[in-house]
Amino acid sequence: MAQILIDKVRKDFGAVRALDEVTLDIADGEFVALLGPSGCGKTTLLRIVAGLETQTAGRIVIGGRDLTEVPTRARGLAMVFQNYAVFPHMTVFENIAFGLRMQKADPTRIDAQVRKAAGLLHIEDYLDRHPGNLSGGQRQRVAVARALAVEPPVLLMDEPLSNLDALLRLEMRAELKTVLEQAGTTTIYVTHDQTEAMGLADRIAVMHGGRIVQIDTPTEVYRHPRTKFVGGFVGSPPMNFLPVEVTGGEARLGGLPVPAPVTSGALLAGVRPEDFAIVAPDQGLAAEVLVVEPLGSHTLVTVRCDGATVRVVTPEIIDWPAGRRIGLKPDAGRVVWMDPQSEQAVGP
Amino acid sequence: MSGRSRFLPYLLLAPSVLFLAALFVVPLVETIAISFSDNGAPTLDHYRRMAGDLNFWPAVKNTFLLVVTVVPLQVAIALGMASMLQKLPRGRDLVLWIWTIPLGVSDLAAGLVWLALLQERGYLNSALAALGLIDGPTQWLTYETPGTLFVGILLAEVWRATAIVFIILVAGLQLIPKEYREAAEIFGASPWTTFRRITLPLLKPSLQTALILRTVLAFEVFAVVYAIAGRNFPVLVGEAYVWQRDNQAYGVAAAYAVLIVVISLAATVVYLRVLRSRTEERS
C-alpha cells in the first residue's frame, strides 16, 4: 500500500514534448485511470512511474520515497502489460512465482502466494501449463496473477484489456474490479476506453496533448467536463455542443430560456445525448432526423439542428424515416457551458 | 483449382530441386560409392588406409580441438556483441555493418591476412620488437611452436566467422519483444538474471541455428589452416585435399569426405536434441 506523487513530470522526445508538467497525487489504495486518446502521453507517464522511461524533469515519489534515481528493479512495483508479456518458456506457476523468486522468498511462501493469486483469477487448474497452450483471456489472468502474487504496494496496468474481445473484456473488467478491491493495491490504469475508466476507477485523469486536463470522479468527469475535449472524449456517443448567444444572462435553447453563467456573448452549450427530450417540432429546437439506430435498450437518433449534427439517445423505441421534423428540449439543469475560444468550461 | 495452377508450384520448384539433386545428391552418393569400392569390388581398404595414416589421428584431434574451442568462443563473443548492439540508442546500423565486414572476406584471404600479421617478419613481430618485447623476428607458426600456431589459427577463425553467429543472434534478439525484459525488470530481476532467465531461453531457436551452422562449418575448416600452417597443423578436410590432389588416392579422399559428413550430421542431431524447445514454450 502506498501513496503516489507524480510531481511536475516533463518528458521531451527530441523536440516533441510528450508530457508537460504533469502533477498527480494518488491516495493509498486508490484506483486512478489515465484516460486519453493515443499519443496523449498516458503510457509514457506510466512507464516513467515504472522507471522504464526516464523523465526530463520532475519527481516520482511513492510511499514517501523519491524514486527518481531508483532503477526499475528496485522500485518494488508490479505491472500488467498490454500484450501480457507472460514468459512463454515458463509454466504458469513459474510465471506467477517469478517476482517472488526474484525477492528470494522461501519456497513455502512462494507456493502459497502463487496458489492464492491463481485462485483469485480462477487459473489454479492451469499451473502446470505453458502460456502457449492458453487463450488470450487466460494469459491475461496469468499476467494479473503474476502482478498480485508479490502483493505490490503499487500496481501499474497498461491497457490490460485492449487485446481481448468485447465479451471477454466485459467479463474481465468486472472481475478485475472485484480482485483489485480485495487486494486494496494503489493502482494506475492506462486506457483509451472511457467505459473501462468509468467502470473501474475511483478517479479518472483525462489526458490530452501531454497534460492532465481534468482529474475527478467518473461521475464528475461525465457530468461536469472541464473542457470541450473531455466532454467529447468521455461518453459514447459524445456530448453535443450547440453555439448559443447569451443576452441578459440568459441563453435560448429551443425556445427555452436557460440561465447562463455570463451576462452576454457567445457560448457553447454542452448537452449529453440522453439529456434531450424529444418533443413536437414547434416546441423545442427544430431538428431534422438523419438516422435512427435502434440499439435494443435504447435508440440513437442522429439529427441535423441549426446546421450542426446532434446525437440524441432516448429509451423509447422509435422508427422514424429520415427527414422527419422533430423538436428537442434540453434538460436545463444538465447543460454545461464552454467558452467557444478557449474551449474551457465557464461558470460553477 | 485448374490443372495448371495445381502443378505450377512444383514446376517452379523443379529447376532448383534438379540442380541440387545433380550437384549435391549425385556427388554425395558417388563419393560414398568411391569410398567403399576398389575397381568395382566392395572394400573397406580406403578406410583402413585413412585410419592407418600417420596424419589421421592428429587431423581428427586438431579438427575437434578447433571445433570445441572456436565455436563456444564465437557464440560467447557474438552474444556479447549482439547484446551490446541492442543497447545502442543510435548508430546501430553503422556498428552492425562494421562488425559484419569479415563476412565478406573469403576464408583463404582471411588466412593470408592473418599470416601477414603473424609470420616471422609480420606486423605482430614488428610491433613487439618496437615495444622491446622481442629481440628480432620470431617464428610463431612452425611445427616446433604448436601452441602459438594453434592460437594463430584460433584467432583467424574467430575473427573470420564470428560475424555469422552474431548476425543470427541479432536477428533472434530482435524477435524477442522488449516487454519480456521489461517485465523481468519490473519484478526485480537484475540485468544478468534477465539475460540468463529470459533472453537466453527465448533465444534458443536462434542459438540452435547458429550452433549447427557454425559447428558444421568448423568441422570443414580448411583454407585458413592451410594458409597459416600448411600441413603443420593437419585437419580432416586438409587431409582429404592432400589425398585427392597430391596422392591421387581418390578412395581415401572420399573416405575422409564421408567421415566429415557423418561427424557433421552427428553434431547436428546432438544440437537438435539438446536444444529442443517445445512448441508451446515459444513466444
XYZ file of C-alpha atoms in Angstrom:
631
model
C 0.000 0.000 0.000
C 1.417 3.336 -0.908
C 0.648 6.845 -1.912
C 1.962 8.026 -5.292
C 3.045 11.537 -6.087
C 3.796 12.460 -9.670
C 5.419 15.848 -9.284
C 5.741 18.237 -12.257
C 6.915 15.484 -14.600
C 8.086 16.576 -18.011
C 9.237 14.370 -20.875
C 10.767 15.514 -24.137
C 11.449 13.198 -27.043
C 13.819 15.383 -29.039
C 11.816 18.462 -29.929
C 8.498 16.822 -29.036
C 7.132 17.445 -25.558
C 5.293 14.237 -24.642
C 4.495 15.262 -21.072
C 4.166 18.838 -19.891
C 4.495 19.426 -16.144
C 2.166 16.622 -15.148
C 1.254 16.550 -11.470
C -0.910 13.861 -9.949
C -1.424 12.897 -6.331
C -2.816 9.407 -5.786
C -4.009 8.294 -2.364
C -3.094 4.999 -0.737
C -5.317 2.250 -2.141
C -6.832 4.484 -4.768
C -7.545 3.337 -8.339
C -6.748 6.059 -10.863
C -7.332 5.660 -14.583
C -5.211 7.620 -17.050
C -7.629 8.133 -19.912
C -6.898 9.686 -23.263
C -6.521 9.128 -26.988
C -3.365 7.533 -28.388
C -0.396 9.876 -28.276
C -1.668 11.830 -25.263
C 1.255 10.692 -23.101
C -0.585 8.313 -20.778
C 1.608 5.278 -21.479
C 4.760 7.410 -21.291
C 3.652 8.635 -17.861
C 3.035 5.074 -16.674
C 6.443 3.964 -17.966
C 8.077 6.845 -16.145
C 6.400 5.768 -12.896
C 7.750 2.259 -13.590
C 11.218 3.605 -14.351
C 11.186 2.068 -17.825
C 11.436 5.591 -19.197
C 13.353 8.483 -17.661
C 11.637 11.836 -17.275
C 13.308 15.010 -18.489
C 12.278 16.807 -15.310
C 10.116 16.220 -12.240
C 9.894 13.601 -9.488
C 8.145 10.308 -8.815
C 7.547 9.750 -5.103
C 5.995 6.504 -3.903
C 5.244 5.920 -0.229
C 7.277 8.985 0.661
C 10.379 7.661 -1.134
C 11.753 9.655 -4.066
C 12.247 7.084 -6.835
C 13.646 9.438 -9.450
C 17.132 7.885 -9.272
C 15.982 4.357 -8.385
C 16.208 1.750 -11.181
C 13.073 -0.141 -12.191
C 14.062 -3.381 -10.487
C 14.470 -1.673 -7.112
C 11.152 0.196 -7.189
C 9.161 -2.758 -5.872
C 6.250 -2.292 -8.276
C 4.163 -4.706 -10.324
C 2.901 -4.160 -13.835
C 0.497 -5.749 -16.299
C 1.426 -5.153 -19.922
C -0.876 -4.642 -22.884
C 0.451 -7.746 -24.644
C 0.608 -9.574 -21.269
C 4.394 -10.289 -21.512
C 3.812 -13.660 -19.863
C 7.085 -15.597 -20.222
C 6.464 -18.267 -22.889
C 9.220 -20.644 -21.725
C 7.925 -20.892 -18.157
C 4.888 -22.687 -16.797
C 2.003 -20.652 -15.411
C 3.263 -21.475 -11.907
C 6.773 -20.211 -12.673
C 5.356 -17.089 -14.284
C 3.306 -16.223 -11.220
C 6.234 -17.135 -8.958
C 8.724 -15.001 -10.894
C 8.532 -11.855 -8.757
C 8.695 -13.847 -5.524
C 11.707 -15.804 -6.779
C 13.436 -12.512 -7.562
C 12.725 -11.455 -3.961
C 14.252 -14.772 -2.852
C 11.077 -15.663 -0.956
C 11.128 -19.062 0.741
C 9.530 -21.944 -1.189
C 6.529 -22.422 1.118
C 5.616 -18.760 0.822
C 6.069 -18.864 -2.972
C 3.792 -21.881 -3.218
C 1.130 -20.296 -1.010
C 1.223 -16.929 -2.763
C 1.103 -18.474 -6.248
C -1.895 -20.621 -5.321
C -3.662 -17.680 -3.713
C -3.155 -15.419 -6.749
C -4.095 -18.198 -9.165
C -7.222 -18.864 -7.110
C -8.265 -15.213 -7.232
C -8.087 -15.311 -11.019
C -9.501 -18.827 -11.439
C -6.437 -20.280 -13.136
C -5.435 -22.805 -10.472
C -6.077 -25.661 -12.913
C -3.528 -24.348 -15.417
C -0.481 -24.002 -13.169
C 1.495 -26.717 -14.982
C 0.732 -25.455 -18.471
C 2.802 -23.229 -20.675
C 1.255 -19.927 -21.831
C 1.360 -21.169 -25.434
C -1.494 -23.533 -24.509
C -3.696 -20.796 -23.037
C -6.222 -18.434 -24.603
C -5.711 -14.663 -24.607
C -8.036 -14.232 -21.653
C -6.231 -16.914 -19.631
C -2.841 -15.343 -20.397
C -4.209 -12.039 -19.217
C -5.226 -13.705 -15.945
C -1.708 -15.107 -15.578
C -0.281 -11.615 -16.079
C -2.575 -10.195 -13.394
C -1.858 -13.101 -11.031
C 1.895 -12.601 -11.540
C 1.470 -8.969 -10.543
C -0.731 -9.667 -7.496
C 1.402 -12.562 -6.204
C 4.107 -10.163 -4.983
C 1.467 -8.163 -3.072
C 2.820 -4.950 -4.566
C 2.258 -1.569 -2.936
C 1.585 -0.176 -6.389
C 0.126 -1.866 -9.456
C 0.569 -0.404 -12.917
C -1.675 -1.555 -15.746
C -1.112 -0.590 -19.373
C -4.272 -1.156 -21.447
C -4.573 -4.657 -19.972
C -7.896 -5.469 -21.611
C -7.411 -3.988 -25.062
C -6.281 -7.244 -26.681
C -9.365 -9.165 -25.542
C -12.607 -9.494 -27.472
C -15.587 -7.430 -26.389
C -17.408 -10.029 -24.300
C -14.264 -11.205 -22.534
C -13.294 -7.609 -21.858
C -16.607 -7.026 -20.113
C -16.145 -10.164 -18.040
C -12.528 -9.373 -17.103
C -13.436 -5.786 -16.248
C -15.906 -6.836 -13.586
C -13.502 -9.480 -12.321
C -10.577 -7.049 -12.144
C -12.676 -4.663 -10.116
C -13.529 -7.361 -7.575
C -9.973 -8.685 -7.354
C -8.340 -5.267 -7.056
C -10.849 -4.113 -4.450
C -9.941 -7.161 -2.377
C -6.225 -6.568 -2.851
C -6.530 -2.875 -1.938
C -3.496 -2.001 -4.045
C -2.867 1.531 -5.243
C -3.425 1.231 -8.980
C -2.660 3.316 -12.049
C -4.584 2.045 -15.034
C -3.884 3.333 -18.541
C -6.701 3.086 -21.064
C -8.164 4.803 -24.090
C -11.532 3.180 -23.410
C -13.758 5.549 -21.450
C -16.173 2.825 -20.334
C -13.251 0.941 -18.742
C -12.100 4.084 -16.973
C -15.645 4.943 -15.839
C -16.382 1.430 -14.666
C -13.162 0.731 -12.781
C -11.638 3.912 -11.457
C -12.108 5.868 -8.246
C -10.813 8.873 -10.136
C -10.139 9.482 -13.812
C -7.275 11.638 -15.044
C -8.173 12.678 -18.583
C -5.034 13.379 -20.602
C -4.747 15.394 -23.769
C -1.636 16.654 -25.541
C 0.748 15.689 -22.739
C -1.283 17.299 -19.950
C -3.874 16.191 -17.466
C -6.901 18.265 -18.426
C -9.203 17.006 -15.706
C -8.934 14.758 -12.686
C -12.211 13.858 -10.985
C -14.519 11.026 -10.069
C -16.104 9.260 -13.067
C -19.487 10.907 -12.406
C -17.957 14.349 -12.085
C -15.925 13.923 -15.292
C -19.076 12.831 -17.067
C -21.388 15.462 -15.590
C -19.038 18.423 -15.484
C -16.347 18.136 -18.146
C -13.874 20.936 -17.670
C -13.033 21.244 -21.375
C -14.784 20.611 -24.661
C -12.270 17.818 -25.290
C -13.280 15.972 -22.099
C -16.972 16.284 -22.943
C -16.323 14.875 -26.387
C -13.957 12.104 -25.271
C -15.833 10.812 -22.238
C -19.255 9.439 -23.022
C -20.411 7.487 -26.016
C -21.897 8.996 -28.089
C -20.031 12.185 -27.137
C -21.506 15.339 -25.686
C -23.219 17.704 -28.176
C -22.048 21.291 -28.357
C -24.530 23.918 -29.555
C -23.403 27.510 -30.215
C -25.659 29.970 -28.386
C -25.856 33.709 -27.930
C -26.338 34.960 -24.351
C -28.256 38.147 -23.658
C -29.205 39.425 -20.207
C -27.702 36.360 -18.520
C -29.926 34.020 -20.487
C -29.400 31.752 -23.473
C -32.276 30.463 -25.542
C -32.181 26.768 -26.248
C -35.130 25.611 -28.310
C -37.309 28.487 -27.247
C -36.470 27.668 -23.647
C -34.735 30.401 -21.655
C -31.805 28.865 -19.792
C -29.803 30.844 -17.235
C -26.202 31.205 -18.441
C -23.080 31.901 -16.335
C -22.262 35.071 -18.251
C -24.410 38.079 -18.955
C -23.758 38.340 -22.677
C -21.660 36.916 -25.538
C -21.231 33.685 -27.411
C -21.063 30.339 -25.571
C -21.183 26.643 -26.339
C -23.932 24.710 -24.594
C -22.806 21.147 -23.915
C -25.688 18.675 -23.736
C -25.347 14.907 -23.253
C -27.302 12.845 -25.851
C -29.583 11.469 -23.135
C -30.337 14.947 -21.757
C -32.628 15.873 -24.655
C -36.338 15.271 -24.583
C -37.917 14.702 -27.967
C -40.937 16.974 -28.372
C -43.201 18.291 -31.118
C -41.409 20.268 -33.883
C -42.720 23.632 -32.816
C -41.937 23.186 -29.098
C -38.172 22.996 -28.950
C -35.033 23.247 -31.049
C -36.114 22.454 -34.613
C -34.336 19.352 -35.876
C -34.469 17.036 -38.854
C -33.904 13.312 -38.405
C -30.918 11.946 -40.347
C -30.581 8.386 -38.998
C -32.414 6.280 -36.442
C -30.451 3.372 -34.910
C -32.484 1.086 -32.648
C -29.961 -0.452 -30.205
C -32.293 -2.612 -28.143
C -32.033 -0.962 -24.746
C -32.239 2.497 -26.290
C -32.425 4.280 -29.621
C -29.746 6.533 -31.068
C -31.178 9.325 -33.189
C -28.840 11.498 -35.254
C -30.405 14.794 -36.243
C -29.444 17.989 -38.004
C -30.093 21.016 -35.885
C -29.151 24.538 -36.904
C -26.587 23.197 -39.378
C -24.889 21.019 -36.749
C -25.110 17.256 -36.246
C -26.602 16.353 -32.874
C -26.912 12.907 -31.333
C -29.825 12.069 -29.116
C -30.317 8.943 -27.047
C -33.815 8.029 -25.974
C -35.133 4.977 -24.122
C -38.176 4.911 -26.423
C -38.292 2.509 -29.302
C -38.915 4.645 -32.341
C -38.894 4.004 -36.028
C -38.863 7.257 -37.908
C -37.826 7.763 -41.506
C -35.039 10.190 -42.347
C -36.294 13.714 -42.988
C -38.881 13.732 -40.206
C -39.069 17.005 -38.320
C -38.912 16.888 -34.517
C -38.236 19.248 -31.627
C -35.508 18.853 -28.975
C -35.756 20.162 -25.423
C -32.514 20.068 -23.379
C -32.623 19.444 -19.641
C -31.657 22.937 -18.450
C -30.105 21.680 -15.210
C -27.690 19.398 -17.033
C -26.276 21.866 -19.540
C -22.529 22.652 -19.259
C -21.139 25.874 -20.678
C -17.928 26.249 -22.628
C -16.117 29.274 -23.948
C -16.024 28.833 -27.745
C -12.493 30.282 -27.966
C -10.651 28.627 -25.083
C -12.956 25.557 -25.084
C -12.779 25.680 -21.278
C -15.803 25.334 -19.030
C -17.397 28.567 -17.916
C -19.268 29.033 -14.661
C -19.521 26.996 -11.495
C -8.325 -25.171 -58.971
C -7.269 -25.611 -62.577
C -4.737 -28.255 -63.567
C -2.190 -25.653 -64.461
C -2.182 -23.808 -61.137
C -2.078 -27.087 -59.216
C 1.203 -28.087 -60.857
C 2.650 -24.623 -61.129
C 4.338 -24.571 -57.692
C 6.079 -27.889 -58.417
C 7.058 -26.688 -61.840
C 8.591 -23.567 -60.380
C 10.482 -25.563 -57.741
C 11.715 -28.168 -60.216
C 14.826 -26.342 -61.507
C 16.268 -25.819 -58.031
C 15.426 -29.363 -56.959
C 17.068 -30.791 -60.091
C 20.044 -28.523 -59.595
C 20.555 -29.710 -56.019
C 19.997 -33.342 -56.991
C 22.527 -33.145 -59.829
C 25.200 -31.211 -57.979
C 24.716 -32.402 -54.408
C 22.923 -35.729 -54.052
C 24.641 -37.412 -57.006
C 28.176 -36.438 -55.938
C 27.370 -37.478 -52.353
C 26.165 -40.904 -53.408
C 29.126 -41.224 -55.755
C 31.570 -40.215 -53.006
C 30.117 -42.832 -50.683
C 30.378 -45.399 -53.507
C 34.002 -44.486 -54.249
C 34.946 -44.704 -50.576
C 33.607 -48.262 -50.317
C 34.808 -49.716 -53.616
C 38.007 -50.634 -55.385
C 37.702 -51.152 -59.129
C 34.047 -52.032 -58.669
C 34.564 -54.518 -55.822
C 33.299 -53.559 -52.318
C 36.097 -52.905 -49.844
C 36.986 -51.150 -46.588
C 40.590 -50.681 -47.669
C 40.271 -46.915 -48.137
C 39.034 -46.515 -44.573
C 41.882 -48.735 -43.324
C 44.402 -46.641 -45.223
C 42.839 -43.459 -43.885
C 42.894 -44.609 -40.269
C 46.374 -46.056 -40.587
C 47.906 -42.866 -41.917
C 50.360 -41.007 -39.714
C 48.377 -37.738 -40.023
C 44.910 -39.223 -39.409
C 44.686 -39.042 -35.611
C 46.396 -35.641 -35.411
C 43.879 -34.398 -38.017
C 40.935 -35.771 -36.015
C 42.344 -34.329 -32.809
C 43.109 -30.913 -34.323
C 39.724 -30.614 -36.021
C 37.835 -31.426 -32.818
C 40.132 -29.172 -30.813
C 39.342 -26.296 -33.151
C 35.585 -27.008 -33.022
C 35.390 -27.200 -29.227
C 37.413 -24.017 -28.768
C 36.358 -21.860 -31.718
C 32.588 -22.466 -31.616
C 31.959 -21.701 -27.907
C 34.274 -18.717 -28.130
C 32.406 -17.409 -31.158
C 28.998 -17.897 -29.563
C 30.106 -16.148 -26.376
C 31.651 -13.231 -28.269
C 28.679 -12.975 -30.653
C 26.221 -12.976 -27.729
C 28.172 -10.181 -26.105
C 28.321 -8.211 -29.336
C 24.623 -8.714 -30.081
C 23.623 -7.661 -26.541
C 25.811 -4.574 -26.708
C 24.371 -3.648 -30.091
C 20.849 -3.851 -28.634
C 21.737 -1.279 -26.003
C 22.921 1.312 -28.507
C 20.470 4.196 -28.723
C 21.750 5.200 -32.170
C 24.378 4.295 -34.760
C 23.303 0.657 -34.610
C 23.366 0.160 -38.375
C 26.912 1.502 -38.701
C 28.251 -0.764 -35.945
C 26.364 -3.717 -37.387
C 27.862 -3.013 -40.780
C 31.431 -2.740 -39.478
C 31.123 -5.852 -37.329
C 29.968 -7.916 -40.284
C 32.787 -6.910 -42.652
C 34.654 -10.244 -42.101
C 31.597 -11.998 -43.605
C 32.556 -10.563 -46.961
C 36.139 -11.824 -46.845
C 36.891 -15.229 -48.370
C 38.399 -17.688 -45.909
C 41.636 -18.082 -47.865
C 42.050 -14.296 -47.968
C 41.349 -14.145 -44.225
C 44.019 -16.805 -43.653
C 46.544 -14.859 -45.738
C 45.768 -11.629 -43.844
C 46.474 -13.319 -40.535
C 49.564 -14.953 -41.991
C 50.810 -11.477 -42.925
C 50.156 -10.353 -39.355
C 51.672 -13.297 -37.560
C 54.538 -14.536 -39.746
C 58.230 -14.140 -38.965
C 58.532 -10.634 -40.427
C 54.861 -9.753 -39.945
C 53.155 -6.818 -38.273
C 52.889 -8.521 -34.891
C 56.635 -9.091 -34.651
C 57.357 -5.545 -35.824
C 55.073 -4.205 -33.123
C 56.524 -6.476 -30.431
C 60.069 -5.554 -31.478
C 59.216 -1.855 -31.424
C 57.921 -2.280 -27.883
C 61.138 -4.096 -26.999
C 59.334 -7.297 -26.065
C 61.281 -9.445 -28.550
C 64.785 -9.110 -29.947
C 64.093 -9.814 -33.594
C 61.961 -11.827 -35.995
C 60.427 -14.705 -34.066
C 58.714 -17.749 -35.516
C 55.226 -18.377 -34.153
C 53.700 -20.570 -36.851
C 56.057 -23.545 -37.151
C 55.916 -27.224 -36.355
C 58.069 -26.524 -33.279
C 55.607 -23.973 -31.865
C 52.287 -25.882 -31.879
C 50.866 -23.694 -29.089
C 51.204 -20.366 -30.855
C 50.370 -21.998 -34.190
C 47.065 -23.140 -32.704
C 46.392 -19.730 -31.166
C 47.106 -18.075 -34.530
C 44.589 -20.313 -36.316
C 42.105 -19.813 -33.487
C 42.390 -16.018 -33.757
C 41.946 -16.073 -37.525
C 38.906 -18.361 -37.327
C 37.273 -16.322 -34.576
C 37.891 -13.109 -36.497
C 36.626 -14.572 -39.760
C 33.476 -16.407 -38.741
C 32.059 -14.825 -35.564
C 30.031 -12.376 -37.648
C 27.697 -15.071 -38.989
C 26.827 -16.175 -35.433
C 26.440 -12.529 -34.491
C 24.036 -11.839 -37.379
C 21.848 -14.821 -36.478
C 21.749 -13.813 -32.799
C 20.980 -10.162 -33.601
C 18.030 -11.306 -35.704
C 16.929 -13.619 -32.888
C 17.208 -10.910 -30.235
C 15.113 -8.556 -32.319
C 12.341 -11.170 -32.374
C 12.058 -11.107 -28.573
C 9.513 -8.430 -27.571
C 11.087 -5.911 -25.203
C 8.170 -6.343 -22.793
C 9.612 -9.665 -21.605
C 12.794 -7.969 -20.456
C 10.815 -5.058 -19.038
C 8.504 -7.378 -17.129
C 11.510 -9.191 -15.651
C 12.989 -5.844 -14.630
C 9.720 -4.685 -13.043
C 9.600 -7.833 -10.920
C 13.098 -7.197 -9.639
C 15.427 -9.126 -11.946
C 18.978 -7.797 -12.346
C 20.336 -7.382 -15.895
C 22.304 -10.630 -15.545
C 19.277 -12.557 -14.240
C 17.135 -11.149 -17.039
C 19.718 -12.280 -19.572
C 20.038 -15.749 -18.066
C 16.373 -16.440 -17.240
C 14.565 -14.579 -20.049
C 16.747 -13.611 -23.006
C 18.856 -16.756 -23.262
C 15.958 -19.281 -23.135
C 13.950 -17.240 -25.646
C 16.998 -17.071 -27.901
C 17.265 -20.874 -28.009
C 15.943 -21.327 -31.581
C 18.465 -18.802 -32.917
C 21.269 -20.287 -30.817
C 20.430 -23.688 -32.220
C 20.618 -22.412 -35.800
C 23.883 -20.569 -35.157
C 25.461 -23.548 -33.379
C 24.531 -26.040 -36.082
C 25.737 -23.781 -38.852
C 28.993 -22.839 -37.148
C 29.797 -26.348 -35.933
C 29.248 -27.938 -39.328
C 31.377 -25.235 -40.947
C 34.024 -25.569 -38.234
C 34.367 -29.292 -38.957
C 35.018 -28.283 -42.558
C 37.770 -25.797 -41.634
C 40.489 -25.794 -44.266
C 41.556 -22.632 -46.128
C 42.511 -20.597 -43.045
C 44.505 -23.507 -41.628
C 46.134 -24.196 -44.970
C 47.153 -20.537 -45.406
C 48.587 -20.157 -41.920
C 50.039 -23.586 -41.164
C 50.196 -25.626 -44.355
C 50.399 -29.265 -43.232
C 51.983 -28.392 -39.923
C 48.503 -28.434 -38.428
C 46.664 -31.286 -40.164
C 42.846 -31.108 -40.215
C 40.340 -33.527 -41.775
C 39.429 -31.530 -44.882
C 43.105 -30.700 -45.429
C 43.935 -34.399 -45.382
C 41.125 -35.127 -47.854
C 42.636 -32.446 -50.096
C 46.140 -33.923 -49.849
C 44.947 -37.473 -50.626
C 42.935 -36.180 -53.567
C 45.495 -33.772 -55.055
C 48.957 -34.966 -54.056
C 48.469 -38.691 -53.573
C 45.748 -39.059 -56.233
C 44.136 -41.654 -53.934
C 40.509 -40.781 -54.594
C 39.138 -43.619 -52.474
C 40.913 -42.385 -49.329
C 39.896 -38.775 -50.042
C 36.297 -39.992 -50.407
C 36.574 -41.861 -47.090
C 37.651 -38.581 -45.407
C 34.729 -36.777 -47.022
C 32.255 -39.394 -45.769
C 33.773 -39.214 -42.269
C 33.322 -35.412 -42.230
C 29.680 -35.728 -43.340
C 28.991 -38.301 -40.617
C 30.590 -36.144 -37.913
C 28.647 -33.049 -39.061
C 25.365 -34.955 -39.096
C 26.039 -36.361 -35.641
C 26.751 -32.872 -34.278
C 23.525 -31.560 -35.817
C 21.497 -34.355 -34.233
C 23.068 -33.637 -30.850
C 22.187 -29.926 -31.078
C 18.632 -30.633 -32.215
C 18.131 -32.919 -29.229
C 19.898 -30.914 -26.553
C 18.465 -27.527 -27.534
C 15.000 -28.770 -28.409
C 12.328 -26.279 -27.422
C 8.763 -27.453 -27.317
C 6.286 -25.583 -29.495
C 4.251 -24.342 -26.545
C 7.347 -22.788 -24.974
C 7.820 -20.441 -27.862
C 6.504 -16.938 -27.883
